Structure formats: structure tokens, C-alpha cells
Amino acid sequence: MMGNLLEHVGVERDRLHFSWISSAEATKFVDVVKEISDKVRALDTDKKFAKEYTK
Amino acid sequence: MDTCIEKIRAICADLLAKGEVQKVIGFAEGSIPMASRPIAVTSKDDVEKLVFNATCGLNLANYVSDALPKEGKIAVTAKGCDSRNLVTHMVENQVSRDRLYIIGVPCTGMVDKRKIAALFEDEITDFIEEGDTLTIVSAQKKEVVSKKDMLRHNCRMCTHRNPVVFDVMAAEPVAEQSLDQPFADVDQIAAMDPEARWAHFQELTKNCIRCYACRNACPLCYCPTCFVDESSPQWVGKGQDKTDINTFHFLRAFHCAGRCTDCGACVEACPMGINVRDFTRKLNKDALELFGWEAGLDMEKRPPLDVYSPDDPDDFIK
Ligand code: SF4
Ligand code: SF4
Ligand code: SF4
């Protein structure tokens, strides 16, 4: 529901990932992190939640 | 609807005189027309202060826990939505059933005060409700309108107008409506592309002054320290930065997931006229579609995000 809400307000769905990984599943962890990084990288830097600081 | 006020007053006077309850929570006239406000009455001589009309849009479930006496019972008048929030309160252990005396008030909807105010250029000086006819007066003119045309959006979409739990009813039950498209507003937003959706919500909250009236009016928001007030760690900045405004709104809404009754008190309270229900309505729709759940209808069940069931949808977990 969190993902759906974020998607509804216009945040890219691929920025939020859920996974169930046991401490014994090191390879799954690596795969998932890789997949997430690739997907988020493909979306480019998020500007929606970036604060604009004035110097 | 004002007709049932005599019955409400009589019930309250009787309860207070017999000492069955220590206090009654109801609505009283405000200082200006249409500004009815919550009131706690402790003496039978004060029941004349109670009113009930189409401007009683706040949710009285919000005031029960704070007003609860150390011992004994408290009576509360409850529209359909208030009663559902009372159920949520009881399910979440905020108040126990045996401390409450619920005076159920079948509801024909509350009016959208901003819509009425928009009919006038000057200040409204009088508001009279007779059945479905509303007569609203200002120094310049008098408008006679149908209450049905002036209902708040959530009341137009409401399918639980009769109290779901009560000790006594103040009137005969009203007919419930059934809707072909219960979430047309949500669907309309969902049909836009992502950037347009983002733009919609940015536009919606751009005037938010972070006064937290929406949170304070909501019966679901009873945390002793809200995440926005926490200072170590500070989850969200205090200012008007749009990032902080977004964070506040997304999180406030999500904290209501599976609990919101769409009572509209949050919108009623907002001084900037922001329809914060645009956030919670999406969650209500998902709760219904994913969990077959509408909040506050069942005293035996906890909200879906509170409990685990093997049938919970889990295709988002990879
Ligand atoms: S949401 Fe339903 S019960 Fe609540 S005030 Fe509106 S019509 Fe009445
Ligand atoms: S979020 Fe708004 S509509 Fe939902 S229960 Fe709270 S006050 Fe009522
Ligand atoms: S009541 Fe309105 S202005 Fe105040 S914090 Fe809520 S949305 Fe913002």
C-alpha cells in the first residue's frame, strides 16, 4: 500500500523495493541490491525529494 | 435533521440526571454561523447548549479519550462516521466499550462550508436548516439552497450513514446509498501520467501552512508525540520546504492506512481548504481492493496492516 500511495502521488514505483532475504542468502542479497541499483540508476537522480539550499 | 436534537437533549438530560454518565460529548453552536464546535456537557441544566445540524462536520470520536473521566462513563453523540471511529478506538484499545454510552445519530450528511461561503461576497450572518432546505443570510442577500447540493464530497460518497454501534438511537435509521463508482475521484487521479499526478499533489498542498489542524482533528492521530514533533531524531523539517510538506502529508496519510473512515474532519479543519482526503482516499480504495476492508465496521478485527494473514497480497515482495 505504501508503494501504491507513492506511485499514486507520482513517485516512480521502481524507487521502492521490498524483499525477503534470509541471513543465509548472501547471493540473493547481492542480486537484489544489484537489481535495485540498476533500476534506480535508470531513473536518474531524484529531484522530487531534494531540498533546494540557497547559499 | 435538527428534529432529533430534542431527543438527543432528552436522552442526555436523563443520563446526566441519573448519574449514568459523567459527561456528554456533543456539538454546540459556535461563535459565528456554521461554526458548530465540540462541547462536553456535565450538567443536565446545560443540555440546551447541545445542537445537531448539517454543520457538525467534526468527528467526536476524536475527543473521547481526552475527556474520559477517571471513573464512570461518558456519552457521545455519533454519526455514522463517528461511530466507525469509535469502533477503531475500541479495537486499538484507546477506550473500552463499557466506558462509553453511544447516542447514535443517523446522518443525512454535512455541508461543505467553503462551498456555501463561496455563494457570498460578504460575511454570513445566519444559517437556518429545515429538512433539506438551507437558508443562508448575509447583509447583502439571502440564499435558499438544497442541502443535498451543498454536501461535502465525503458525505456524497458515504455508504455508512447509520451508526454501526450504539446504545440508543436518536432517530429512525436513514436509507444508505450505494454507489456505482465509489472511488471516481481516486480513479481520475490514477488516470493521469506520473508527472501530472506529482503536479496535482504539489498543487494540492502548495498552500499548506503546516498548522497540523488536519492531524489534530483526526481521531486516528492520537500518538502522544507525533512524528512531526519528534526532535531526536527529527524525521521531518519544520518549515515550508516542499520536501517537508510532502513528507508530512505522505506519512500522515499512511499512518491512517486501513484506519481512515473518510469522515472528512481533516478537510473540515484545514484553514487553507486543502482536500487532504486525496491522499487517504487512495489508501481506502486499496484497503478495500486488497483486503476487502472498510475501517470501523467490525469490533472483532484489527486493521489489515496490523495483522498478518497468509492470504495477504505479497506479490510486491521480490
Ligand atoms: S461521512 Fe457519512 S456519516 Fe459522516 S457526516 Fe458524512 S454522511 Fe454523515
Ligand atoms: S484521515 Fe481525515 S477522513 Fe480519515 S479518519 Fe482522519 S479525519 Fe477522518
Ligand atoms: S490543516 Fe491544512 S494547512 Fe494545516 S497542516 Fe493540514 S493540510 Fe496543511
CSV table of C-alpha atoms and ligand atoms in Angstrom, one decimal:
chain,number,residue,atom,x,y,z
A,1,MET,CA,0.0,0.0,0.0
A,2,MET,CA,2.9,2.3,0.7
A,3,GLY,CA,4.3,1.6,-2.8
A,4,ASN,CA,0.8,2.2,-4.3
A,5,LEU,CA,0.4,5.5,-2.5
A,6,LEU,CA,3.8,6.7,-3.6
A,7,GLU,CA,3.0,5.7,-7.2
A,8,HIS,CA,-0.3,7.5,-6.9
A,9,VAL,CA,1.3,10.7,-5.9
A,10,GLY,CA,3.7,10.4,-8.8
A,11,VAL,CA,6.9,8.9,-7.3
A,12,GLU,CA,8.4,6.3,-9.6
A,13,ARG,CA,7.4,2.8,-8.4
A,14,ASP,CA,10.9,1.4,-9.0
A,15,ARG,CA,12.4,3.6,-6.3
A,16,LEU,CA,10.8,1.4,-3.6
A,17,HIS,CA,11.7,-2.3,-3.3
A,18,PHE,CA,10.6,-5.0,-0.9
A,19,SER,CA,12.4,-8.2,-0.5
A,20,TRP,CA,12.6,-11.1,2.0
A,21,ILE,CA,16.2,-12.3,2.3
A,22,SER,CA,17.4,-14.7,5.0
A,23,SER,CA,20.9,-14.0,6.5
A,24,ALA,CA,22.0,-17.3,4.8
A,25,GLU,CA,21.0,-16.0,1.3
A,26,ALA,CA,24.1,-13.9,0.6
A,27,THR,CA,23.8,-14.4,-3.2
A,28,LYS,CA,20.2,-13.4,-3.2
A,29,PHE,CA,21.1,-10.2,-1.3
A,30,VAL,CA,23.8,-9.3,-3.8
A,31,ASP,CA,21.4,-10.0,-6.7
A,32,VAL,CA,18.6,-7.9,-5.2
A,33,VAL,CA,20.9,-5.0,-4.4
A,34,LYS,CA,22.2,-5.1,-7.9
A,35,GLU,CA,18.8,-5.1,-9.4
A,36,ILE,CA,17.6,-2.3,-7.2
A,37,SER,CA,20.7,-0.2,-8.0
A,38,ASP,CA,20.3,-0.7,-11.7
A,39,LYS,CA,16.6,0.2,-11.6
A,40,VAL,CA,17.2,3.3,-9.5
A,41,ARG,CA,20.1,4.4,-11.6
A,42,ALA,CA,17.9,4.1,-14.7
A,43,LEU,CA,15.5,6.6,-13.1
A,44,ASP,CA,18.3,9.1,-12.6
A,45,THR,CA,18.7,11.3,-9.5
A,46,ASP,CA,15.6,12.1,-7.6
A,47,LYS,CA,14.7,15.7,-7.7
A,48,LYS,CA,11.3,15.5,-6.1
A,49,PHE,CA,12.6,15.0,-2.6
A,50,ALA,CA,15.8,17.1,-3.0
A,51,LYS,CA,15.8,20.2,-0.9
A,52,GLU,CA,17.0,23.4,-2.6
A,53,TYR,CA,19.5,25.1,-0.4
A,54,THR,CA,20.2,28.8,-1.0
A,55,LYS,CA,23.8,29.7,-0.4
B,1,MET,CA,-32.0,16.6,10.9
B,2,ASP,CA,-32.4,19.3,13.6
B,3,THR,CA,-35.5,17.5,14.6
B,4,CYS,CA,-33.6,14.8,16.5
B,5,ILE,CA,-31.9,17.4,18.8
B,6,GLU,CA,-34.8,17.4,21.2
B,7,LYS,CA,-34.5,13.6,21.5
B,8,ILE,CA,-30.7,13.9,22.0
B,9,ARG,CA,-31.2,16.6,24.7
B,10,ALA,CA,-33.8,14.5,26.5
B,11,ILE,CA,-31.5,11.4,26.4
B,12,CYS,CA,-28.6,13.4,27.7
B,13,ALA,CA,-30.5,15.1,30.4
B,14,ASP,CA,-31.8,11.8,31.6
B,15,LEU,CA,-28.4,10.1,31.6
B,16,LEU,CA,-26.8,13.0,33.5
B,17,ALA,CA,-29.6,13.3,36.0
B,18,LYS,CA,-29.4,9.6,36.8
B,19,GLY,CA,-25.7,9.8,37.0
B,20,GLU,CA,-25.3,7.1,34.4
B,21,VAL,CA,-22.7,9.1,32.6
B,22,GLN,CA,-20.4,11.8,33.9
B,23,LYS,CA,-20.2,13.8,30.7
B,24,VAL,CA,-21.8,14.1,27.3
B,25,ILE,CA,-19.8,15.0,24.3
B,26,GLY,CA,-21.8,16.7,21.6
B,27,PHE,CA,-21.9,19.7,19.4
B,28,ALA,CA,-22.7,23.3,20.4
B,29,GLU,CA,-23.3,26.4,18.5
B,30,GLY,CA,-20.1,28.3,17.5
B,31,SER,CA,-19.4,32.0,17.8
B,32,ILE,CA,-20.4,32.6,14.2
B,33,PRO,CA,-22.9,30.8,11.9
B,34,MET,CA,-22.0,27.3,10.7
B,35,ALA,CA,-19.1,27.1,13.1
B,36,SER,CA,-20.5,24.4,15.4
B,37,ARG,CA,-17.9,23.1,17.8
B,38,PRO,CA,-17.5,20.1,20.1
B,39,ILE,CA,-18.6,20.6,23.7
B,40,ALA,CA,-18.6,18.5,26.9
B,41,VAL,CA,-21.7,18.9,29.0
B,42,THR,CA,-21.6,17.8,32.6
B,43,SER,CA,-24.9,19.1,34.0
B,44,LYS,CA,-28.4,18.4,32.9
B,45,ASP,CA,-29.1,22.1,33.0
B,46,ASP,CA,-26.6,22.6,30.2
B,47,VAL,CA,-28.1,20.2,27.7
B,48,GLU,CA,-29.9,23.1,25.9
B,49,LYS,CA,-26.4,24.0,24.6
B,50,LEU,CA,-26.3,20.9,22.5
B,51,VAL,CA,-27.2,21.2,18.8
B,52,PHE,CA,-27.2,18.9,15.9
B,53,ASN,CA,-27.3,20.1,12.3
B,54,ALA,CA,-25.6,19.9,9.0
B,55,THR,CA,-22.6,21.9,10.2
B,56,CYS,CA,-21.5,19.3,12.7
B,57,GLY,CA,-18.8,18.0,10.5
B,58,LEU,CA,-16.0,17.4,13.0
B,59,ASN,CA,-15.6,13.9,14.4
B,60,LEU,CA,-16.4,13.5,18.1
B,61,ALA,CA,-14.6,10.2,18.4
B,62,ASN,CA,-11.5,12.5,18.5
B,63,TYR,CA,-12.4,13.9,21.9
B,64,VAL,CA,-13.5,10.9,23.8
B,65,SER,CA,-10.2,9.6,25.2
B,66,ASP,CA,-9.1,13.1,26.5
B,67,ALA,CA,-12.4,13.8,28.0
B,68,LEU,CA,-12.9,10.4,29.7
B,69,PRO,CA,-13.5,10.8,33.4
B,70,LYS,CA,-11.3,8.8,35.8
B,71,GLU,CA,-14.3,6.6,36.6
B,72,GLY,CA,-17.7,6.1,35.1
B,73,LYS,CA,-19.0,6.6,31.6
B,74,ILE,CA,-19.0,9.2,29.0
B,75,ALA,CA,-21.8,9.6,26.5
B,76,VAL,CA,-21.0,10.7,22.9
B,77,THR,CA,-23.3,11.5,20.0
B,78,ALA,CA,-22.2,9.7,17.0
B,79,LYS,CA,-23.0,10.0,13.3
B,80,GLY,CA,-22.2,7.0,11.1
B,81,CYS,CA,-18.5,8.0,10.6
B,82,ASP,CA,-18.0,9.0,14.3
B,83,SER,CA,-19.3,5.6,15.3
B,84,ARG,CA,-16.8,3.9,13.0
B,85,ASN,CA,-14.0,5.9,14.5
B,86,LEU,CA,-15.3,4.8,18.0
B,87,VAL,CA,-15.0,1.2,16.8
B,88,THR,CA,-11.5,1.9,15.6
B,89,HIS,CA,-10.7,3.4,19.0
B,90,MET,CA,-12.0,0.4,20.8
B,91,VAL,CA,-10.2,-2.1,18.5
B,92,GLU,CA,-7.0,-0.1,19.1
B,93,ASN,CA,-7.5,-0.1,22.9
B,94,GLN,CA,-8.0,3.7,23.2
B,95,VAL,CA,-11.2,3.3,25.1
B,96,SER,CA,-13.2,0.4,26.2
B,97,ARG,CA,-16.8,-0.3,25.2
B,98,ASP,CA,-18.1,-0.3,28.8
B,99,ARG,CA,-16.9,3.3,29.4
B,100,LEU,CA,-19.0,4.6,26.5
B,101,TYR,CA,-22.6,5.4,26.1
B,102,ILE,CA,-23.1,5.9,22.4
B,103,ILE,CA,-26.0,8.0,21.2
B,104,GLY,CA,-26.4,7.1,17.6
B,105,VAL,CA,-27.5,9.8,15.2
B,106,PRO,CA,-28.5,8.6,11.7
B,107,CYS,CA,-26.9,11.1,9.3
B,108,THR,CA,-28.0,12.7,6.1
B,109,GLY,CA,-24.7,14.4,5.5
B,110,MET,CA,-22.8,17.5,6.5
B,111,VAL,CA,-22.4,20.6,4.3
B,112,ASP,CA,-19.4,22.0,2.6
B,113,LYS,CA,-18.9,25.3,4.4
B,114,ARG,CA,-16.5,26.6,1.8
B,115,LYS,CA,-19.0,25.9,-0.9
B,116,ILE,CA,-21.7,27.8,0.9
B,117,ALA,CA,-19.3,30.7,1.8
B,118,ALA,CA,-18.4,30.9,-1.9
B,119,LEU,CA,-22.0,31.9,-2.7
B,120,PHE,CA,-21.5,35.1,-0.8
B,121,GLU,CA,-19.2,38.0,-1.1
B,122,ASP,CA,-19.7,39.2,2.4
B,123,GLU,CA,-19.9,37.5,5.8
B,124,ILE,CA,-22.7,35.1,6.5
B,125,THR,CA,-24.9,36.2,9.4
B,126,ASP,CA,-27.4,33.4,9.7
B,127,PHE,CA,-27.8,29.7,8.8
B,128,ILE,CA,-31.1,28.0,9.1
B,129,GLU,CA,-31.7,24.4,8.3
B,130,GLU,CA,-35.2,23.0,7.8
B,131,GLY,CA,-35.2,19.5,6.4
B,132,ASP,CA,-33.4,19.6,3.1
B,133,THR,CA,-33.7,23.4,2.8
B,134,LEU,CA,-31.0,25.7,3.9
B,135,THR,CA,-31.5,29.4,4.2
B,136,ILE,CA,-28.3,31.3,4.4
B,137,VAL,CA,-28.3,35.0,5.1
B,138,SER,CA,-25.7,37.8,4.8
B,139,ALA,CA,-26.0,41.6,5.0
B,140,GLN,CA,-26.3,41.7,1.2
B,141,LYS,CA,-28.6,38.8,0.3
B,142,LYS,CA,-30.4,35.6,1.3
B,143,GLU,CA,-29.8,32.3,-0.4
B,144,VAL,CA,-32.2,29.3,-0.2
B,145,VAL,CA,-30.4,26.1,-1.3
B,146,SER,CA,-31.0,22.4,-1.1
B,147,LYS,CA,-28.7,20.7,1.4
B,148,LYS,CA,-28.2,17.8,-1.0
B,149,ASP,CA,-26.4,20.2,-3.4
B,150,MET,CA,-24.2,21.5,-0.7
B,151,LEU,CA,-22.9,18.2,0.8
B,152,ARG,CA,-19.2,17.7,1.4
B,153,HIS,CA,-17.6,15.3,-1.0
B,154,ASN,CA,-17.1,12.6,1.6
B,155,CYS,CA,-20.7,12.8,2.6
B,156,ARG,CA,-21.8,12.4,-1.0
B,157,MET,CA,-19.6,9.3,-1.2
B,158,CYS,CA,-20.7,7.9,2.2
B,159,THR,CA,-22.2,4.5,2.4
B,160,HIS,CA,-22.4,4.2,6.2
B,161,ARG,CA,-24.6,7.0,7.4
B,162,ASN,CA,-26.2,5.0,10.2
B,163,PRO,CA,-24.1,4.4,13.3
B,164,VAL,CA,-22.6,0.9,13.4
B,165,VAL,CA,-22.6,0.7,17.2
B,166,PHE,CA,-24.9,2.5,19.6
B,167,ASP,CA,-26.7,2.2,23.0
B,168,VAL,CA,-29.6,4.2,21.8
B,169,MET,CA,-30.6,5.8,18.6
B,170,ALA,CA,-31.8,9.4,18.4
B,171,ALA,CA,-33.9,8.8,15.3
B,172,GLU,CA,-35.0,6.2,12.8
B,173,PRO,CA,-32.2,4.9,10.5
B,174,VAL,CA,-31.8,6.7,7.2
B,175,ALA,CA,-31.5,4.9,3.8
B,176,GLU,CA,-27.9,4.0,2.9
B,177,GLN,CA,-26.8,4.9,-0.6
B,178,SER,CA,-25.0,2.5,-2.9
B,179,LEU,CA,-22.5,4.0,-5.4
B,180,ASP,CA,-21.6,2.8,-8.9
B,181,GLN,CA,-18.2,4.4,-8.7
B,182,PRO,CA,-17.2,4.7,-5.0
B,183,PHE,CA,-13.7,6.0,-5.9
B,184,ALA,CA,-14.3,8.0,-9.0
B,185,ASP,CA,-12.0,10.8,-7.6
B,186,VAL,CA,-9.2,8.4,-7.0
B,187,ASP,CA,-9.6,6.9,-10.4
B,188,GLN,CA,-9.4,10.3,-12.0
B,189,ILE,CA,-6.1,11.0,-10.4
B,190,ALA,CA,-4.8,7.5,-11.2
B,191,ALA,CA,-5.6,8.0,-14.9
B,192,MET,CA,-3.1,10.9,-15.2
B,193,ASP,CA,0.5,10.2,-16.0
B,194,PRO,CA,3.1,10.2,-13.2
B,195,GLU,CA,4.3,13.7,-13.7
B,196,ALA,CA,0.7,15.0,-13.8
B,197,ARG,CA,0.0,13.1,-10.6
B,198,TRP,CA,3.0,14.6,-8.9
B,199,ALA,CA,2.0,18.1,-10.1
B,200,HIS,CA,-1.6,17.5,-8.8
B,201,PHE,CA,-0.4,16.8,-5.3
B,202,GLN,CA,2.2,19.6,-5.4
B,203,GLU,CA,-0.6,22.0,-6.3
B,204,LEU,CA,-2.9,20.5,-3.7
B,205,THR,CA,-0.5,21.1,-0.8
B,206,LYS,CA,1.2,24.2,-2.0
B,207,ASN,CA,-0.7,26.4,0.4
B,208,CYS,CA,-0.2,24.2,3.4
B,209,ILE,CA,1.0,26.2,6.4
B,210,ARG,CA,1.9,23.1,8.5
B,211,CYS,CA,-0.6,24.1,11.2
B,212,TYR,CA,-1.5,20.4,11.7
B,213,ALA,CA,-5.2,21.1,12.2
B,214,CYS,CA,-5.9,18.2,9.9
B,215,ARG,CA,-3.9,15.9,12.2
B,216,ASN,CA,-5.4,17.3,15.3
B,217,ALA,CA,-9.0,16.9,14.1
B,218,CYS,CA,-8.4,13.3,13.1
B,219,PRO,CA,-9.4,10.7,15.7
B,220,LEU,CA,-6.8,8.3,14.3
B,221,CYS,CA,-3.9,10.7,15.3
B,222,TYR,CA,-3.6,10.1,19.0
B,223,CYS,CA,0.1,9.4,19.3
B,224,PRO,CA,1.4,11.3,22.4
B,225,THR,CA,4.3,12.6,20.2
B,226,CYS,CA,3.6,12.8,16.5
B,227,PHE,CA,6.5,12.1,14.2
B,228,VAL,CA,6.4,15.7,13.0
B,229,ASP,CA,7.0,16.9,16.6
B,230,GLU,CA,9.8,14.5,17.4
B,231,SER,CA,13.2,16.2,17.7
B,232,SER,CA,15.6,13.3,18.3
B,233,PRO,CA,15.7,12.1,15.7
B,234,GLN,CA,13.9,14.8,13.7
B,235,TRP,CA,12.1,12.8,11.0
B,236,VAL,CA,10.9,15.8,9.1
B,237,GLY,CA,11.9,19.5,8.8
B,238,LYS,CA,9.7,22.1,10.5
B,239,GLY,CA,9.4,24.7,7.7
B,240,GLN,CA,7.6,25.3,4.5
B,241,ASP,CA,10.1,23.5,2.3
B,242,LYS,CA,8.1,21.4,-0.2
B,243,THR,CA,10.1,18.3,0.7
B,244,ASP,CA,9.0,18.6,4.3
B,245,ILE,CA,5.4,19.4,3.3
B,246,ASN,CA,5.4,16.3,1.1
B,247,THR,CA,6.9,14.1,3.8
B,248,PHE,CA,4.3,15.3,6.3
B,249,HIS,CA,1.4,14.6,4.0
B,250,PHE,CA,2.6,11.2,2.7
B,251,LEU,CA,3.3,10.0,6.2
B,252,ARG,CA,0.2,11.4,7.9
B,253,ALA,CA,-1.9,9.7,5.3
B,254,PHE,CA,0.0,6.4,5.5
B,255,HIS,CA,-0.5,6.4,9.3
B,256,CYS,CA,-4.2,6.3,8.5
B,257,ALA,CA,-3.9,3.4,6.1
B,258,GLY,CA,-6.7,0.8,6.7
B,259,ARG,CA,-8.0,3.0,9.6
B,260,CYS,CA,-9.5,6.0,7.9
B,261,THR,CA,-13.3,6.2,7.8
B,262,ASP,CA,-13.4,9.1,5.3
B,263,CYS,CA,-15.2,11.2,7.9
B,264,GLY,CA,-13.8,14.4,6.4
B,265,ALA,CA,-12.8,16.0,9.8
B,266,CYS,CA,-9.3,16.7,8.5
B,267,VAL,CA,-10.6,18.6,5.5
B,268,GLU,CA,-13.2,20.4,7.7
B,269,ALA,CA,-10.4,21.6,10.0
B,270,CYS,CA,-8.0,22.8,7.3
B,271,PRO,CA,-7.8,26.6,7.3
B,272,MET,CA,-6.4,26.6,3.8
B,273,GLY,CA,-9.2,24.4,2.2
B,274,ILE,CA,-6.8,21.6,1.3
B,275,ASN,CA,-8.6,18.3,0.4
B,276,VAL,CA,-6.1,16.1,2.3
B,277,ARG,CA,-8.5,13.2,1.6
B,278,ASP,CA,-6.9,12.9,-1.8
B,279,PHE,CA,-4.2,11.0,0.0
B,280,THR,CA,-6.3,8.9,2.3
B,281,ARG,CA,-8.9,8.0,-0.3
B,282,LYS,CA,-6.3,6.2,-2.3
B,283,LEU,CA,-5.4,4.1,0.8
B,284,ASN,CA,-9.1,3.5,1.5
B,285,LYS,CA,-9.5,2.2,-2.0
B,286,ASP,CA,-6.5,-0.1,-1.7
B,287,ALA,CA,-7.7,-1.4,1.6
B,288,LEU,CA,-11.0,-2.3,0.1
B,289,GLU,CA,-9.5,-3.9,-3.1
B,290,LEU,CA,-6.5,-5.7,-1.5
B,291,PHE,CA,-8.0,-6.6,1.9
B,292,GLY,CA,-11.8,-6.3,1.4
B,293,TRP,CA,-11.6,-3.9,4.3
B,294,GLU,CA,-13.5,-0.8,5.4
B,295,ALA,CA,-12.4,0.7,8.6
B,296,GLY,CA,-14.5,0.7,11.8
B,297,LEU,CA,-17.2,-1.8,10.9
B,298,ASP,CA,-16.0,-4.8,13.0
B,299,MET,CA,-15.2,-4.8,16.7
B,300,GLU,CA,-13.5,-8.1,16.4
B,301,LYS,CA,-11.0,-7.4,13.7
B,302,ARG,CA,-7.8,-5.3,13.8
B,303,PRO,CA,-7.0,-3.1,10.7
B,304,PRO,CA,-5.3,-5.1,7.9
B,305,LEU,CA,-1.9,-3.5,8.3
B,306,ASP,CA,-1.8,-4.5,12.0
B,307,VAL,CA,-2.2,-8.2,11.4
B,308,TYR,CA,-0.6,-10.9,9.4
B,309,SER,CA,-2.6,-13.3,7.3
B,310,PRO,CA,-1.3,-16.0,5.0
B,311,ASP,CA,-3.7,-14.6,2.4
B,312,ASP,CA,-2.2,-11.1,2.4
B,313,PRO,CA,-1.2,-10.0,-1.0
B,314,ASP,CA,2.6,-10.4,-1.3
B,315,ASP,CA,3.4,-10.0,-5.0
B,316,PHE,CA,5.3,-6.8,-4.3
B,317,ILE,CA,8.0,-8.7,-2.3
B,318,LYS,CA,10.7,-10.0,-4.6
C,1,SF4,S1,-19.4,10.8,6.3
C,1,SF4,FE1,-21.4,9.8,6.3
C,1,SF4,S2,-21.9,9.6,8.5
C,1,SF4,FE2,-20.2,11.1,8.3
C,1,SF4,S3,-21.1,13.1,8.3
C,1,SF4,FE3,-20.9,12.4,6.1
C,1,SF4,S4,-22.8,11.4,5.6
C,1,SF4,FE4,-22.7,11.6,7.8
C,2,SF4,S1,-7.8,11.0,7.9
C,2,SF4,FE1,-9.5,12.5,7.7
C,2,SF4,S2,-11.2,11.4,6.9
C,2,SF4,FE2,-9.7,9.8,7.6
C,2,SF4,S3,-10.4,9.4,9.7
C,2,SF4,FE3,-8.9,11.0,9.9
C,2,SF4,S4,-10.1,12.9,9.9
C,2,SF4,FE4,-11.4,11.3,9.1
C,3,SF4,S1,-4.8,21.6,8.2
C,3,SF4,FE1,-4.3,22.2,6.1
C,3,SF4,S2,-2.8,23.8,6.2
C,3,SF4,FE2,-2.8,22.8,8.2
C,3,SF4,S3,-1.2,21.2,8.1
C,3,SF4,FE3,-3.2,20.2,7.4
C,3,SF4,S4,-3.2,20.5,5.2
C,3,SF4,FE4,-1.7,21.9,6.0
